[in-house]
Amino acid sequence: QVKLVQSGAEVKKPGASVKISCKASGYSFNLYAIHWVRQAPGQGLEWLGWISMGNGDTKYSQKLQGRVTITRDTSASTVYLDLSRLRPGDSAVYFCSRDSNTKAVDYWGQGTLVTVSS
Amino acid sequence: EIVLTQSPGTLSLSPGDRATLSCRASRNVASPYLAWSQQKPGQAPRLLIYGTSSRATGIPDRFSGSGSGTDFTLTISRLEPEDFAVYYCHEYDSSLTFGGGTKVET
């Protein structure tokens, strides 16, 4: 079955960077793009960006442009989210999700809590 | 940039009731690009409806989606205890945009 397994919780200081992984299994990794979405405590969902598995093309939220980088390792079926110059407002649960190829996201990782605090 | 406004913010209903959730877009949305997801506390969202009205795999038929243009609706025909959750509409063009969510509570 399709599974997206994310790396564990992180605690970072303001100004630091964080790198979260999302390992996919149960489907042909190269056929589906991966999105990253975050959710601040008690808040809604915010899209961060996506990466195409085929050619590695990426698109990022304008709000985070310049601080967010999404990469992939096709040999490891893993996608990474790198967020730099962290601020307390970046504290959230970060989710990876699979593009369904029908203009939606159909499978989600379990989420990774990132806490930014001095 | 598109804005999706969901209403009401909270819907207070009982098991067995019919739930009607609204999602209004700031500009026209092509039908294939509108989806709905459900999220329970402490869990990742789950896709319910894509392409405005197609149910995702394993989603019971009490969930239905409809609409066009700027107005879209998620209907739960008879609420089951496990349906009390937050529901998000989202639009996917070249990026994903989520509505603010509707909480269905008992």
GROMACS .gro file of C-alpha atoms in nm:
model
  224
    1GLN     CA    1   0.000   0.000   0.000
    2VAL     CA    2   0.107   0.361  -0.051
    3LYS     CA    3   0.303   0.496   0.244
    4LEU     CA    4   0.480   0.823   0.307
    5VAL     CA    5   0.698   0.810   0.619
    6GLN     CA    6   0.847   1.133   0.748
    7SER     CA    7   1.143   1.200   0.972
    8GLY     CA    8   1.102   1.284   1.339
    9ALA     CA    9   1.031   1.602   1.529
   10GLU     CA   10   1.284   1.883   1.528
   11VAL     CA   11   1.360   2.169   1.764
   12LYS     CA   12   1.555   2.458   1.616
   13LYS     CA   13   1.669   2.803   1.716
   14PRO     CA   14   1.570   3.112   1.518
   15GLY     CA   15   1.797   3.162   1.219
   16ALA     CA   16   1.880   2.793   1.187
   17SER     CA   17   1.777   2.557   0.907
   18VAL     CA   18   1.580   2.234   0.914
   19LYS     CA   19   1.571   1.945   0.669
   20ILE     CA   20   1.279   1.700   0.679
   21SER     CA   21   1.259   1.378   0.482
   22CYS     CA   22   0.965   1.190   0.332
   23LYS     CA   23   1.024   0.832   0.223
   24ALA     CA   24   0.773   0.686  -0.022
   25SER     CA   25   0.685   0.323  -0.076
   26GLY     CA   26   0.412   0.109  -0.231
   27TYR     CA   27   0.396   0.283  -0.569
   28SER     CA   28   0.611   0.391  -0.864
   29PHE     CA   29   0.798   0.682  -0.709
   30ASN     CA   30   0.887   0.847  -1.039
   31LEU     CA   31   0.525   0.883  -1.153
   32TYR     CA   32   0.387   1.114  -0.883
   33ALA     CA   33   0.492   1.459  -0.769
   34ILE     CA   34   0.521   1.534  -0.397
   35HIS     CA   35   0.387   1.842  -0.223
   36TRP     CA   36   0.478   1.989   0.114
   37VAL     CA   37   0.209   2.147   0.332
   38ARG     CA   38   0.236   2.285   0.683
   39GLN     CA   39  -0.009   2.350   0.963
   40ALA     CA   40   0.064   2.588   1.248
   41PRO     CA   41  -0.091   2.499   1.586
   42GLY     CA   42  -0.469   2.538   1.569
   43GLN     CA   43  -0.451   2.678   1.217
   44GLY     CA   44  -0.536   2.569   0.863
   45LEU     CA   45  -0.325   2.418   0.588
   46GLU     CA   46  -0.059   2.613   0.399
   47TRP     CA   47   0.100   2.486   0.079
   48LEU     CA   48   0.478   2.526   0.062
   49GLY     CA   49   0.573   2.379  -0.273
   50TRP     CA   50   0.605   2.068  -0.487
   51ILE     CA   51   0.858   1.869  -0.682
   52SER     CA   52   0.817   1.663  -0.994
   53MET     CA   53   0.982   1.323  -0.968
   54GLY     CA   54   1.054   1.295  -1.339
   55ASN     CA   55   1.275   1.597  -1.400
   56GLY     CA   56   1.299   1.747  -1.052
   57ASP     CA   57   1.111   2.063  -1.147
   58THR     CA   58   0.996   2.259  -0.844
   59LYS     CA   59   0.748   2.532  -0.762
   60TYR     CA   60   0.737   2.718  -0.432
   61SER     CA   61   0.498   2.934  -0.240
   62GLN     CA   62   0.577   3.298  -0.306
   63LYS     CA   63   0.555   3.361   0.067
   64LEU     CA   64   0.850   3.130   0.135
   65GLN     CA   65   1.042   3.182  -0.187
   66GLY     CA   66   1.410   3.204  -0.111
   67ARG     CA   67   1.386   3.013   0.217
   68VAL     CA   68   1.244   2.682   0.099
   69THR     CA   69   1.410   2.414  -0.113
   70ILE     CA   70   1.259   2.080  -0.211
   71THR     CA   71   1.483   1.805  -0.346
   72ARG     CA   72   1.452   1.436  -0.421
   73ASP     CA   73   1.668   1.125  -0.418
   74THR     CA   74   1.509   0.888  -0.664
   75SER     CA   75   1.742   0.603  -0.567
   76ALA     CA   76   1.609   0.624  -0.211
   77SER     CA   77   1.247   0.714  -0.304
   78THR     CA   78   1.282   1.009  -0.069
   79VAL     CA   79   1.190   1.375  -0.091
   80TYR     CA   80   1.338   1.646   0.127
   81LEU     CA   81   1.215   1.983   0.250
   82ASP     CA   82   1.480   2.233   0.351
   83LEU     CA   83   1.366   2.551   0.528
   84SER     CA   84   1.626   2.812   0.617
   85ARG     CA   85   1.641   3.122   0.834
   86LEU     CA   86   1.380   2.980   1.064
   87ARG     CA   87   1.150   3.207   1.263
   88PRO     CA   88   0.913   3.126   1.551
   89GLY     CA   89   0.627   3.160   1.302
   90ASP     CA   90   0.763   2.858   1.114
   91SER     CA   91   0.670   2.636   1.408
   92ALA     CA   92   0.420   2.391   1.263
   93VAL     CA   93   0.352   2.034   1.162
   94TYR     CA   94   0.497   1.976   0.817
   95PHE     CA   95   0.332   1.719   0.590
   96CYS     CA   96   0.442   1.565   0.262
   97SER     CA   97   0.165   1.451   0.031
   98ARG     CA   98   0.145   1.272  -0.301
   99ASP     CA   99   0.002   1.438  -0.608
  100SER     CA  100  -0.280   1.216  -0.727
  101ASN     CA  101  -0.237   1.318  -1.093
  102THR     CA  102  -0.605   1.419  -1.077
  103LYS     CA  103  -0.548   1.774  -0.948
  104ALA     CA  104  -0.552   1.673  -0.582
  105VAL     CA  105  -0.327   1.517  -0.319
  106ASP     CA  106  -0.428   1.168  -0.218
  107TYR     CA  107  -0.181   1.028   0.037
  108TRP     CA  108  -0.015   1.208   0.323
  109GLY     CA  109   0.278   1.149   0.552
  110GLN     CA  110   0.222   1.137   0.926
  111GLY     CA  111   0.357   1.488   0.977
  112THR     CA  112   0.675   1.625   1.135
  113LEU     CA  113   0.656   1.878   1.416
  114VAL     CA  114   0.908   2.158   1.384
  115THR     CA  115   0.944   2.388   1.682
  116VAL     CA  116   1.142   2.710   1.647
  117SER     CA  117   1.230   2.861   1.980
  118SER     CA  118   1.519   3.037   2.142
  119GLU     CA  119  -0.384   3.452  -0.619
  120ILE     CA  120  -0.708   3.270  -0.556
  121VAL     CA  121  -0.880   3.288  -0.216
  122LEU     CA  122  -1.115   3.011  -0.100
  123THR     CA  123  -1.368   3.110   0.166
  124GLN     CA  124  -1.540   2.829   0.352
  125SER     CA  125  -1.862   2.868   0.543
  126PRO     CA  126  -1.979   2.826   0.804
  127GLY     CA  127  -1.670   2.823   1.020
  128THR     CA  128  -1.835   2.576   1.253
  129LEU     CA  129  -2.136   2.354   1.194
  130SER     CA  130  -2.306   2.208   1.501
  131LEU     CA  131  -2.505   1.897   1.410
  132SER     CA  132  -2.601   1.555   1.543
  133PRO     CA  133  -2.539   1.204   1.408
  134GLY     CA  134  -2.790   1.132   1.134
  135ASP     CA  135  -2.816   1.498   1.029
  136ARG     CA  136  -2.735   1.624   0.681
  137ALA     CA  137  -2.431   1.853   0.656
  138THR     CA  138  -2.385   2.111   0.382
  139LEU     CA  139  -2.047   2.283   0.362
  140SER     CA  140  -1.974   2.572   0.129
  141CYS     CA  141  -1.656   2.680  -0.049
  142ARG     CA  142  -1.655   3.006  -0.242
  143ALA     CA  143  -1.367   3.105  -0.469
  144SER     CA  144  -1.249   3.457  -0.549
  145ARG     CA  145  -1.238   3.368  -0.919
  146ASN     CA  146  -1.373   3.091  -1.139
  147VAL     CA  147  -1.234   2.744  -1.071
  148ALA     CA  148  -1.240   2.477  -1.337
  149SER     CA  149  -1.426   2.173  -1.206
  150PRO     CA  150  -1.129   1.932  -1.227
  151TYR     CA  151  -0.930   2.152  -0.991
  152LEU     CA  152  -1.154   2.156  -0.681
  153ALA     CA  153  -1.118   1.895  -0.406
  154TRP     CA  154  -1.222   1.834  -0.046
  155SER     CA  155  -1.032   1.673   0.239
  156GLN     CA  156  -1.118   1.575   0.595
  157GLN     CA  157  -0.887   1.616   0.892
  158LYS     CA  158  -0.929   1.475   1.241
  159PRO     CA  159  -0.729   1.599   1.542
  160GLY     CA  160  -0.372   1.480   1.539
  161GLN     CA  161  -0.404   1.322   1.196
  162ALA     CA  162  -0.305   1.410   0.842
  163PRO     CA  163  -0.581   1.518   0.605
  164ARG     CA  164  -0.761   1.254   0.399
  165LEU     CA  165  -0.880   1.313   0.044
  166LEU     CA  166  -1.258   1.279   0.011
  167ILE     CA  167  -1.354   1.437  -0.320
  168TYR     CA  168  -1.154   1.540  -0.627
  169GLY     CA  169  -1.261   1.697  -0.954
  170THR     CA  170  -1.552   1.864  -0.769
  171SER     CA  171  -1.763   1.548  -0.746
  172SER     CA  172  -1.554   1.229  -0.773
  173ARG     CA  173  -1.513   1.031  -0.454
  174ALA     CA  174  -1.163   0.917  -0.366
  175THR     CA  175  -1.087   0.550  -0.313
  176GLY     CA  176  -1.272   0.404  -0.016
  177ILE     CA  177  -1.486   0.709   0.056
  178PRO     CA  178  -1.846   0.618   0.141
  179ASP     CA  179  -2.125   0.743  -0.079
  180ARG     CA  180  -2.275   0.958   0.196
  181PHE     CA  181  -2.009   1.211   0.090
  182SER     CA  182  -2.084   1.404  -0.228
  183GLY     CA  183  -1.946   1.713  -0.395
  184SER     CA  184  -2.104   1.956  -0.637
  185GLY     CA  185  -2.073   2.304  -0.779
  186SER     CA  186  -1.916   2.508  -1.053
  187GLY     CA  187  -1.762   2.844  -1.122
  188THR     CA  188  -1.702   3.005  -0.786
  189ASP     CA  189  -1.943   2.807  -0.564
  190PHE     CA  190  -1.882   2.453  -0.448
  191THR     CA  191  -2.051   2.232  -0.190
  192LEU     CA  192  -1.962   1.924   0.012
  193THR     CA  193  -2.265   1.734   0.137
  194ILE     CA  194  -2.265   1.458   0.397
  195SER     CA  195  -2.606   1.298   0.365
  196ARG     CA  196  -2.624   1.138   0.711
  197LEU     CA  197  -2.354   1.215   0.963
  198GLU     CA  198  -2.184   0.920   1.125
  199PRO     CA  199  -1.993   0.964   1.455
  200GLU     CA  200  -1.661   0.939   1.268
  201ASP     CA  201  -1.755   1.230   1.037
  202PHE     CA  202  -1.709   1.496   1.304
  203ALA     CA  203  -1.391   1.665   1.187
  204VAL     CA  204  -1.257   1.966   0.997
  205TYR     CA  205  -1.314   1.983   0.623
  206TYR     CA  206  -1.102   2.177   0.378
  207CYS     CA  207  -1.168   2.262   0.018
  208HIS     CA  208  -0.865   2.313  -0.203
  209GLU     CA  209  -0.791   2.427  -0.551
  210TYR     CA  210  -0.500   2.294  -0.750
  211ASP     CA  211  -0.391   2.486  -1.054
  212SER     CA  212  -0.015   2.531  -1.065
  213SER     CA  213  -0.011   2.546  -0.685
  214LEU     CA  214  -0.238   2.429  -0.405
  215THR     CA  215  -0.464   2.671  -0.223
  216PHE     CA  216  -0.667   2.567   0.081
  217GLY     CA  217  -0.978   2.718   0.228
  218GLY     CA  218  -0.984   2.805   0.596
  219GLY     CA  219  -1.182   2.496   0.691
  220THR     CA  220  -1.523   2.412   0.835
  221LYS     CA  221  -1.540   2.230   1.166
  222VAL     CA  222  -1.830   1.987   1.193
  223GLU     CA  223  -1.899   1.931   1.562
  224THR     CA  224  -2.163   1.759   1.765
   0.00000   0.00000   0.00000
